[in-house]
């Protein structure tokens, strides 16, 4: 099956140029001026539009069992929503229960993901430590295409990794040629601040950000960076939400450390005033960790993205409906943490970033796909429009507009943190593995069409 995208401007991370893009099967086979297409090829007219690599969201949680419930989006609805927004690949998380075999959890998640409509791959969380964990990390890297391990420094009494686990797992990751990643928040401090607030009778969603101030995040970011520095490992910090954490990354990079930072679309756009809303459903709908911050932090995050100290944008897509959030009506610590966004990330970042003069189109490609592909070692299969790459392409209409709403979204959960925002710059067509899966508002996602993407290890430092 041949498909040709005609007359657009191809935007890659390094340059933008006028070209047609020819796809055969699931691959791009040619990018060039006035290409010939085989008879019968499907033609997509991209005149006046940009042709960019499909988005990679390096941080999602589909079908996640979390805080006593399971996310509203499963791998089908979540990846389908991503395709509607121009995101063709997600990196989700296998999160074993403490004491659970990593391999058992990995196969559980692979089973859930079999219904995905778009491509997917997994980080695996290290939630406890034993000789078996050490062993299974090796099996995951060698036999299952896992090259990143996640450590939650928060969520005490659940999935939090203590310092021993961090140190042993970072060291093991280095041996295996995998990259350690962290959710940086000091879980003990969060826990104690939560207890203090509840003891004072402060039980509503407005207490959530009070229990997780920037210093709580910065302490953990600095600690993870120090551990990575001593062990000489690279480090990727997920959902950097505040200036203090960004400053820690900036300092480490200036000192020559290989530290990467991820910003969430939500943290870039939404501020902490949402927690003051007296409507419980509205405020609880925004409860995620780290919480939304003040505008000064948003400004810093945009500067970090532009200046190269933050590298990727993600969503942490983790949807819960109002009934699920209501579990914390009388106790904010029981509100399931998480918000959506996989459908809107590309559009809100384009609208605020490119239309706002903060990012060029090529910088947009860097932070929405190319950098994630490079950091997690799937480049140039993903993250670039060039011959040989996967035919994952988004045709981007810079003049198209859409008003974001939970009423019209494909994602589940019945809530959208970007509700009511009109964005200019939207996907007109999304092509995944060479097939048109979204075209002018119509979603043609196919359950089970997504493929698991193996990510090879980086060059190991030692061969054990
Ligand atoms: N972010 C959040 O609140 N929920 C998902 C789990 C995590 O990434 O911490
Ligand atoms: Zn997290
Ligand atoms: Zn997350």
XYZ file of C-alpha atoms and ligand atoms in Angstrom:
475
model
C 0.000 0.000 0.000
C 1.515 3.343 -1.099
C 0.697 6.750 0.271
C 2.103 10.101 -0.796
C 1.911 13.367 1.123
C 2.169 16.118 -1.462
C 3.161 19.747 -1.364
C 3.834 20.312 2.325
C 6.776 21.681 4.276
C 8.621 18.875 6.028
C 9.741 19.953 9.492
C 12.432 17.961 11.226
C 14.406 18.888 14.317
C 17.302 20.158 12.205
C 15.561 21.946 9.326
C 12.373 22.615 7.395
C 12.085 22.202 3.613
C 9.483 21.768 0.872
C 9.107 18.087 -0.071
C 6.743 15.252 -0.829
C 6.839 12.189 1.414
C 6.304 8.728 -0.065
C 5.362 5.827 2.210
C 5.301 2.134 1.268
C 3.705 -0.149 3.812
C 4.750 1.020 7.280
C 7.912 2.855 6.137
C 8.826 6.197 4.608
C 10.727 5.344 1.428
C 11.442 8.766 -0.076
C 11.392 12.438 0.858
C 12.004 14.856 -1.992
C 10.784 17.366 -4.493
C 7.978 16.344 -6.880
C 8.221 12.610 -6.202
C 6.584 10.110 -8.540
C 4.001 7.948 -6.835
C 2.976 4.439 -7.884
C -0.400 4.198 -9.632
C -3.167 3.880 -7.087
C -1.208 5.521 -4.262
C -3.356 7.310 -1.688
C -2.679 11.054 -1.945
C -2.755 13.415 1.015
C -2.710 17.074 0.039
C -0.466 18.981 2.461
C -0.344 22.309 0.609
C 0.065 25.139 3.087
C 0.720 22.667 5.900
C 3.631 21.231 7.840
C 4.601 17.553 7.628
C 6.191 16.462 10.888
C 7.201 13.249 12.657
C 4.318 11.776 14.627
C 4.431 12.883 18.240
C 6.043 10.714 20.903
C 4.568 11.071 24.376
C 7.252 9.623 26.654
C 5.056 9.558 29.760
C 1.567 8.035 29.838
C -0.382 5.710 32.108
C -3.061 3.711 30.280
C -4.987 1.022 32.143
C -3.023 1.869 35.305
C -4.164 0.341 38.600
C -3.422 3.247 40.964
C -4.656 4.502 44.345
C -7.355 1.852 44.628
C -8.806 2.246 41.141
C -7.866 1.883 37.460
C -7.466 4.744 34.972
C -10.445 5.516 32.734
C -8.411 5.217 29.533
C -7.174 1.809 28.525
C -4.545 1.231 25.848
C -7.098 1.399 23.037
C -8.937 4.571 24.043
C -5.752 6.296 25.214
C -3.677 5.595 22.110
C -6.647 6.376 19.845
C -6.978 9.759 21.571
C -3.257 10.271 20.993
C -3.639 9.574 17.261
C -6.412 12.186 17.075
C -3.920 14.669 18.485
C -0.979 13.718 16.267
C 0.794 11.474 18.785
C 1.650 8.127 17.195
C 3.846 6.563 19.899
C 3.552 6.465 23.671
C 6.037 5.331 26.282
C 3.975 3.918 29.131
C 5.049 2.408 32.457
C 5.049 -1.107 33.812
C 4.673 -0.572 37.577
C 5.147 -3.801 39.552
C 3.712 -3.976 43.046
C 6.474 -4.114 45.638
C 7.549 -7.777 45.877
C 6.069 -8.549 42.451
C 8.307 -10.070 39.774
C 9.247 -7.473 37.161
C 8.730 -10.001 34.400
C 5.297 -10.977 35.634
C 4.261 -7.306 35.715
C 5.833 -6.702 32.301
C 3.783 -9.511 30.729
C 0.645 -8.243 32.487
C 1.146 -4.804 30.898
C 1.968 -6.298 27.494
C -1.346 -8.136 27.668
C -3.259 -4.950 28.468
C -1.445 -3.075 25.700
C -2.302 -5.597 22.976
C -5.416 -3.545 22.176
C -3.441 -0.325 21.528
C -4.259 1.533 18.314
C -0.894 3.308 18.187
C 2.678 2.162 18.828
C 3.802 1.764 22.441
C 6.839 0.832 24.475
C 7.525 0.628 28.212
C 9.655 2.060 30.959
C 9.700 -0.413 33.886
C 9.431 0.907 37.454
C 11.734 -0.415 40.160
C 9.530 -0.358 43.250
C 11.592 -2.668 45.482
C 14.965 -4.352 45.520
C 16.222 -7.945 45.662
C 18.631 -10.216 43.781
C 15.676 -11.230 41.630
C 14.995 -7.623 40.650
C 18.681 -7.272 39.711
C 18.419 -10.405 37.566
C 15.102 -9.506 35.920
C 16.330 -6.034 34.959
C 18.914 -7.843 32.848
C 16.292 -10.053 31.212
C 14.133 -7.031 30.398
C 17.009 -5.202 28.733
C 18.447 -8.175 26.896
C 15.263 -9.954 25.798
C 12.414 -7.442 25.875
C 13.680 -4.139 24.495
C 13.469 -2.174 27.747
C 16.165 0.499 28.107
C 14.785 2.731 30.857
C 13.876 2.117 34.494
C 11.632 4.420 36.513
C 11.930 5.249 40.206
C 9.130 6.892 42.151
C 10.733 8.931 44.940
C 7.175 9.685 46.166
C 4.104 7.582 47.066
C 5.343 6.347 50.475
C 3.796 3.054 51.621
C 3.043 2.201 48.014
C 5.554 2.283 45.149
C 8.222 4.648 46.573
C 11.837 3.618 45.983
C 14.167 4.243 48.945
C 17.768 5.389 48.555
C 19.124 1.830 48.638
C 16.842 0.901 45.743
C 17.805 4.049 43.830
C 21.519 3.437 44.219
C 21.389 -0.264 43.364
C 19.037 0.219 40.450
C 20.954 3.187 38.964
C 24.149 1.121 39.151
C 22.469 -1.881 37.534
C 20.982 0.329 34.809
C 24.436 1.595 33.950
C 25.795 -1.950 33.718
C 22.974 -2.890 31.351
C 23.074 0.191 29.140
C 19.697 1.453 30.368
C 18.796 4.956 31.546
C 17.382 5.544 35.053
C 14.461 7.928 35.336
C 12.862 9.454 38.433
C 9.629 10.972 39.639
C 11.361 13.503 41.880
C 9.410 14.318 45.033
C 10.519 13.573 48.606
C 7.859 11.037 49.573
C 8.535 11.278 53.304
C 8.074 15.049 53.301
C 4.869 14.734 51.244
C 3.547 12.164 53.701
C 4.311 14.276 56.780
C 2.899 17.470 55.226
C -0.277 15.592 54.272
C -0.669 14.398 57.889
C -0.113 17.980 59.180
C -2.759 19.401 56.846
C -5.332 16.732 57.691
C -4.683 17.251 61.423
C -5.504 20.935 60.942
C -8.781 19.976 59.233
C -7.577 21.095 55.786
C -9.021 18.240 53.749
C -10.000 19.646 50.324
C -8.093 19.699 47.006
C -6.566 23.097 47.890
C -4.367 21.193 50.342
C -2.814 19.112 47.550
C -0.265 21.719 46.366
C 0.455 22.686 49.994
C 1.605 19.126 50.631
C 3.942 19.185 47.634
C 5.738 22.577 47.521
C 8.587 23.153 45.044
C 11.269 22.437 47.688
C 9.884 18.910 48.080
C 10.424 18.331 44.376
C 13.788 20.098 44.295
C 15.171 18.036 47.187
C 14.442 14.818 45.323
C 15.740 16.163 41.999
C 18.996 17.240 43.657
C 19.299 13.873 45.435
C 18.740 11.874 42.258
C 21.220 14.082 40.404
C 23.804 13.586 43.181
C 23.355 9.808 43.092
C 23.677 9.827 39.298
C 26.791 11.989 39.579
C 28.513 9.681 42.078
C 27.632 6.565 40.068
C 28.327 8.307 36.747
C 24.964 7.346 35.265
C 22.794 9.443 32.985
C 19.454 10.519 34.457
C 16.048 11.508 33.061
C 13.748 13.455 35.377
C 10.058 13.149 34.530
C 7.490 15.915 34.944
C 9.787 18.752 36.046
C 7.248 21.252 37.333
C 9.180 23.979 39.136
C 12.033 26.402 38.695
C 13.996 24.869 41.571
C 14.151 21.431 39.894
C 14.993 22.991 36.554
C 17.813 24.935 38.246
C 19.177 21.647 39.608
C 19.184 20.166 36.080
C 20.763 23.297 34.637
C 23.571 23.210 37.226
C 24.211 19.509 36.648
C 24.360 19.932 32.879
C 26.687 22.915 33.224
C 28.952 20.642 35.275
C 28.958 18.118 32.437
C 26.384 15.660 33.784
C 24.094 13.921 31.312
C 20.758 14.868 32.901
C 17.570 15.185 30.857
C 14.327 16.898 31.879
C 10.725 16.370 30.809
C 8.020 19.042 30.981
C 4.321 18.234 30.934
C 1.935 20.128 28.675
C -0.240 20.736 31.744
C 2.583 22.232 33.807
C 3.483 24.537 30.898
C -0.039 25.899 30.471
C -2.103 25.589 33.662
C -1.415 27.376 36.933
C -2.157 26.540 40.549
C -5.238 28.787 40.800
C -7.277 25.752 39.712
C -6.993 24.332 43.242
C -8.821 27.338 44.719
C -11.992 26.600 42.745
C -14.816 25.813 45.212
C -16.246 23.167 42.860
C -14.764 19.900 44.202
C -15.030 18.087 40.850
C -13.142 20.877 39.080
C -10.367 21.192 41.666
C -10.032 17.422 42.146
C -9.936 16.983 38.361
C -6.641 18.898 38.462
C -5.088 16.871 41.275
C -1.893 15.395 39.932
C 1.645 15.149 41.232
C 3.658 17.274 41.135
C 0.810 19.820 41.240
C 0.273 22.741 38.895
C 2.478 25.665 39.943
C 2.535 29.453 39.803
C 3.088 31.374 36.580
C 6.748 32.091 37.414
C 7.411 28.351 37.236
C 5.647 28.105 33.869
C 7.857 30.862 32.478
C 10.933 29.022 33.726
C 9.798 25.747 32.108
C 9.344 27.425 28.714
C 12.812 28.966 29.055
C 14.178 25.536 29.951
C 12.649 23.985 26.841
C 13.933 26.715 24.583
C 17.342 26.856 26.242
C 17.918 23.110 26.023
C 17.868 22.195 29.717
C 14.459 20.543 29.314
C 14.268 18.135 26.434
C 10.907 16.480 26.052
C 7.253 17.261 26.515
C 4.838 14.647 27.793
C 1.415 14.502 29.396
C 1.541 11.920 32.204
C -1.867 11.013 30.718
C -3.587 9.284 33.650
C -7.333 9.827 33.503
C -9.875 9.359 36.263
C -13.550 10.282 36.035
C -15.401 12.377 38.617
C -16.731 9.313 40.460
C -13.165 8.069 40.905
C -11.865 11.453 42.048
C -14.760 11.579 44.561
C -12.972 8.905 46.630
C -11.098 11.863 48.124
C -14.069 14.124 48.816
C -13.315 14.182 52.555
C -9.565 13.571 52.340
C -7.473 15.082 49.554
C -4.799 12.388 49.966
C -7.285 9.848 48.601
C -8.042 11.726 45.358
C -6.517 9.560 42.607
C -3.585 11.566 41.250
C -3.621 12.150 37.523
C -4.900 14.198 34.563
C -5.274 13.620 30.822
C -3.741 15.373 27.843
C -2.425 12.880 25.270
C -4.955 14.178 22.729
C -4.058 17.835 23.264
C -0.318 17.965 23.980
C 0.805 18.758 20.440
C -1.853 21.412 19.852
C -1.453 23.272 23.147
C 2.341 23.292 22.833
C 2.113 24.540 19.258
C -0.434 27.181 20.198
C 1.386 28.504 23.247
C 4.919 27.704 22.088
C 5.072 28.326 18.329
C 2.236 30.835 17.969
C 3.488 32.524 21.147
C 6.958 33.000 19.634
C 8.634 30.772 22.231
C 9.543 27.876 19.907
C 10.323 27.536 16.213
C 8.594 24.706 14.306
C 11.867 22.715 14.377
C 12.180 23.258 18.141
C 8.593 22.034 18.415
C 9.582 18.806 16.630
C 12.572 18.451 18.960
C 10.493 18.642 22.114
C 7.479 16.686 20.871
C 9.250 13.767 19.191
C 12.916 13.876 18.121
C 14.490 14.305 21.545
C 12.358 11.552 23.111
C 13.317 9.229 20.250
C 17.002 9.995 20.782
C 17.004 9.831 24.594
C 15.142 6.507 24.584
C 17.084 5.091 21.612
C 14.437 4.664 18.927
C 15.880 7.306 16.588
C 15.826 7.442 13.553
C 13.100 4.791 13.418
C 10.931 7.417 15.133
C 11.250 11.193 15.554
C 12.218 12.174 12.001
C 10.654 12.326 8.542
C 13.247 10.622 6.350
C 13.594 7.549 4.161
C 13.821 4.422 6.301
C 11.871 5.833 9.259
C 8.507 4.497 10.360
C 5.669 6.088 8.400
C 4.381 7.918 11.485
C 3.625 11.394 10.234
C 1.374 14.246 11.232
C 0.153 16.756 8.667
C -0.195 19.936 10.659
C -2.544 22.719 9.663
C -1.173 25.920 11.225
C -4.379 27.786 10.419
C -6.811 25.165 11.732
C -8.523 25.804 15.049
C -10.235 23.670 17.643
C -11.856 24.428 20.968
C -10.808 21.762 23.436
C -13.585 20.186 25.453
C -14.309 17.005 27.378
C -17.596 16.906 25.440
C -15.852 16.389 22.099
C -12.639 14.607 23.090
C -11.917 10.996 22.241
C -10.203 10.322 25.582
C -12.245 8.993 28.467
C -12.638 10.497 31.905
C -15.180 13.206 31.102
C -12.775 15.969 32.095
C -10.166 18.044 30.323
C -7.669 20.318 32.047
C -7.516 22.449 28.863
C -11.317 22.811 28.726
C -12.504 25.800 26.683
C -9.105 26.681 25.265
C -9.191 27.443 21.529
C -5.975 26.376 19.857
C -4.713 27.441 16.450
C -2.589 24.765 14.794
C -4.042 21.243 14.724
C -3.411 17.947 12.999
C -5.410 17.629 9.790
C -4.168 14.083 9.139
C -2.327 11.562 11.279
C -0.583 8.652 9.583
C 0.545 5.750 11.770
C 2.542 2.845 10.343
C 1.641 4.079 6.861
C -2.133 4.195 7.422
C -4.372 7.231 7.727
C -5.816 6.993 11.236
C -7.183 10.512 11.638
C -8.374 12.841 8.882
C -10.134 16.179 9.278
C -11.744 15.309 12.602
C -12.579 11.716 11.774
C -10.803 9.055 13.832
C -10.142 5.720 12.131
C -8.135 4.096 14.916
C -8.076 0.309 14.836
C -7.986 -1.630 18.086
C -4.868 -3.798 18.197
C -3.109 -2.068 15.276
C -0.439 -0.567 17.546
C 2.899 -2.333 17.753
C 5.213 -2.897 20.665
C 8.455 -1.019 19.984
C 11.637 -2.594 21.337
C 14.258 -0.104 22.455
C 17.824 -1.415 22.309
C 20.198 -0.879 25.198
C 22.781 1.867 24.986
C 26.395 0.804 24.796
C 26.948 -0.965 28.126
C 29.826 0.258 30.246
C 30.666 -3.283 31.323
C 29.584 -6.594 29.855
C 28.226 -8.400 32.947
N 1.303 12.202 38.055
C 0.236 11.737 38.660
O -0.343 12.462 39.423
N -0.223 10.484 38.437
C 0.411 9.471 37.710
C 1.522 8.815 38.451
C 2.775 9.649 38.404
O 3.363 9.814 37.346
O 3.207 10.151 39.424
Zn 5.032 10.790 38.531
Zn 3.384 9.436 35.580
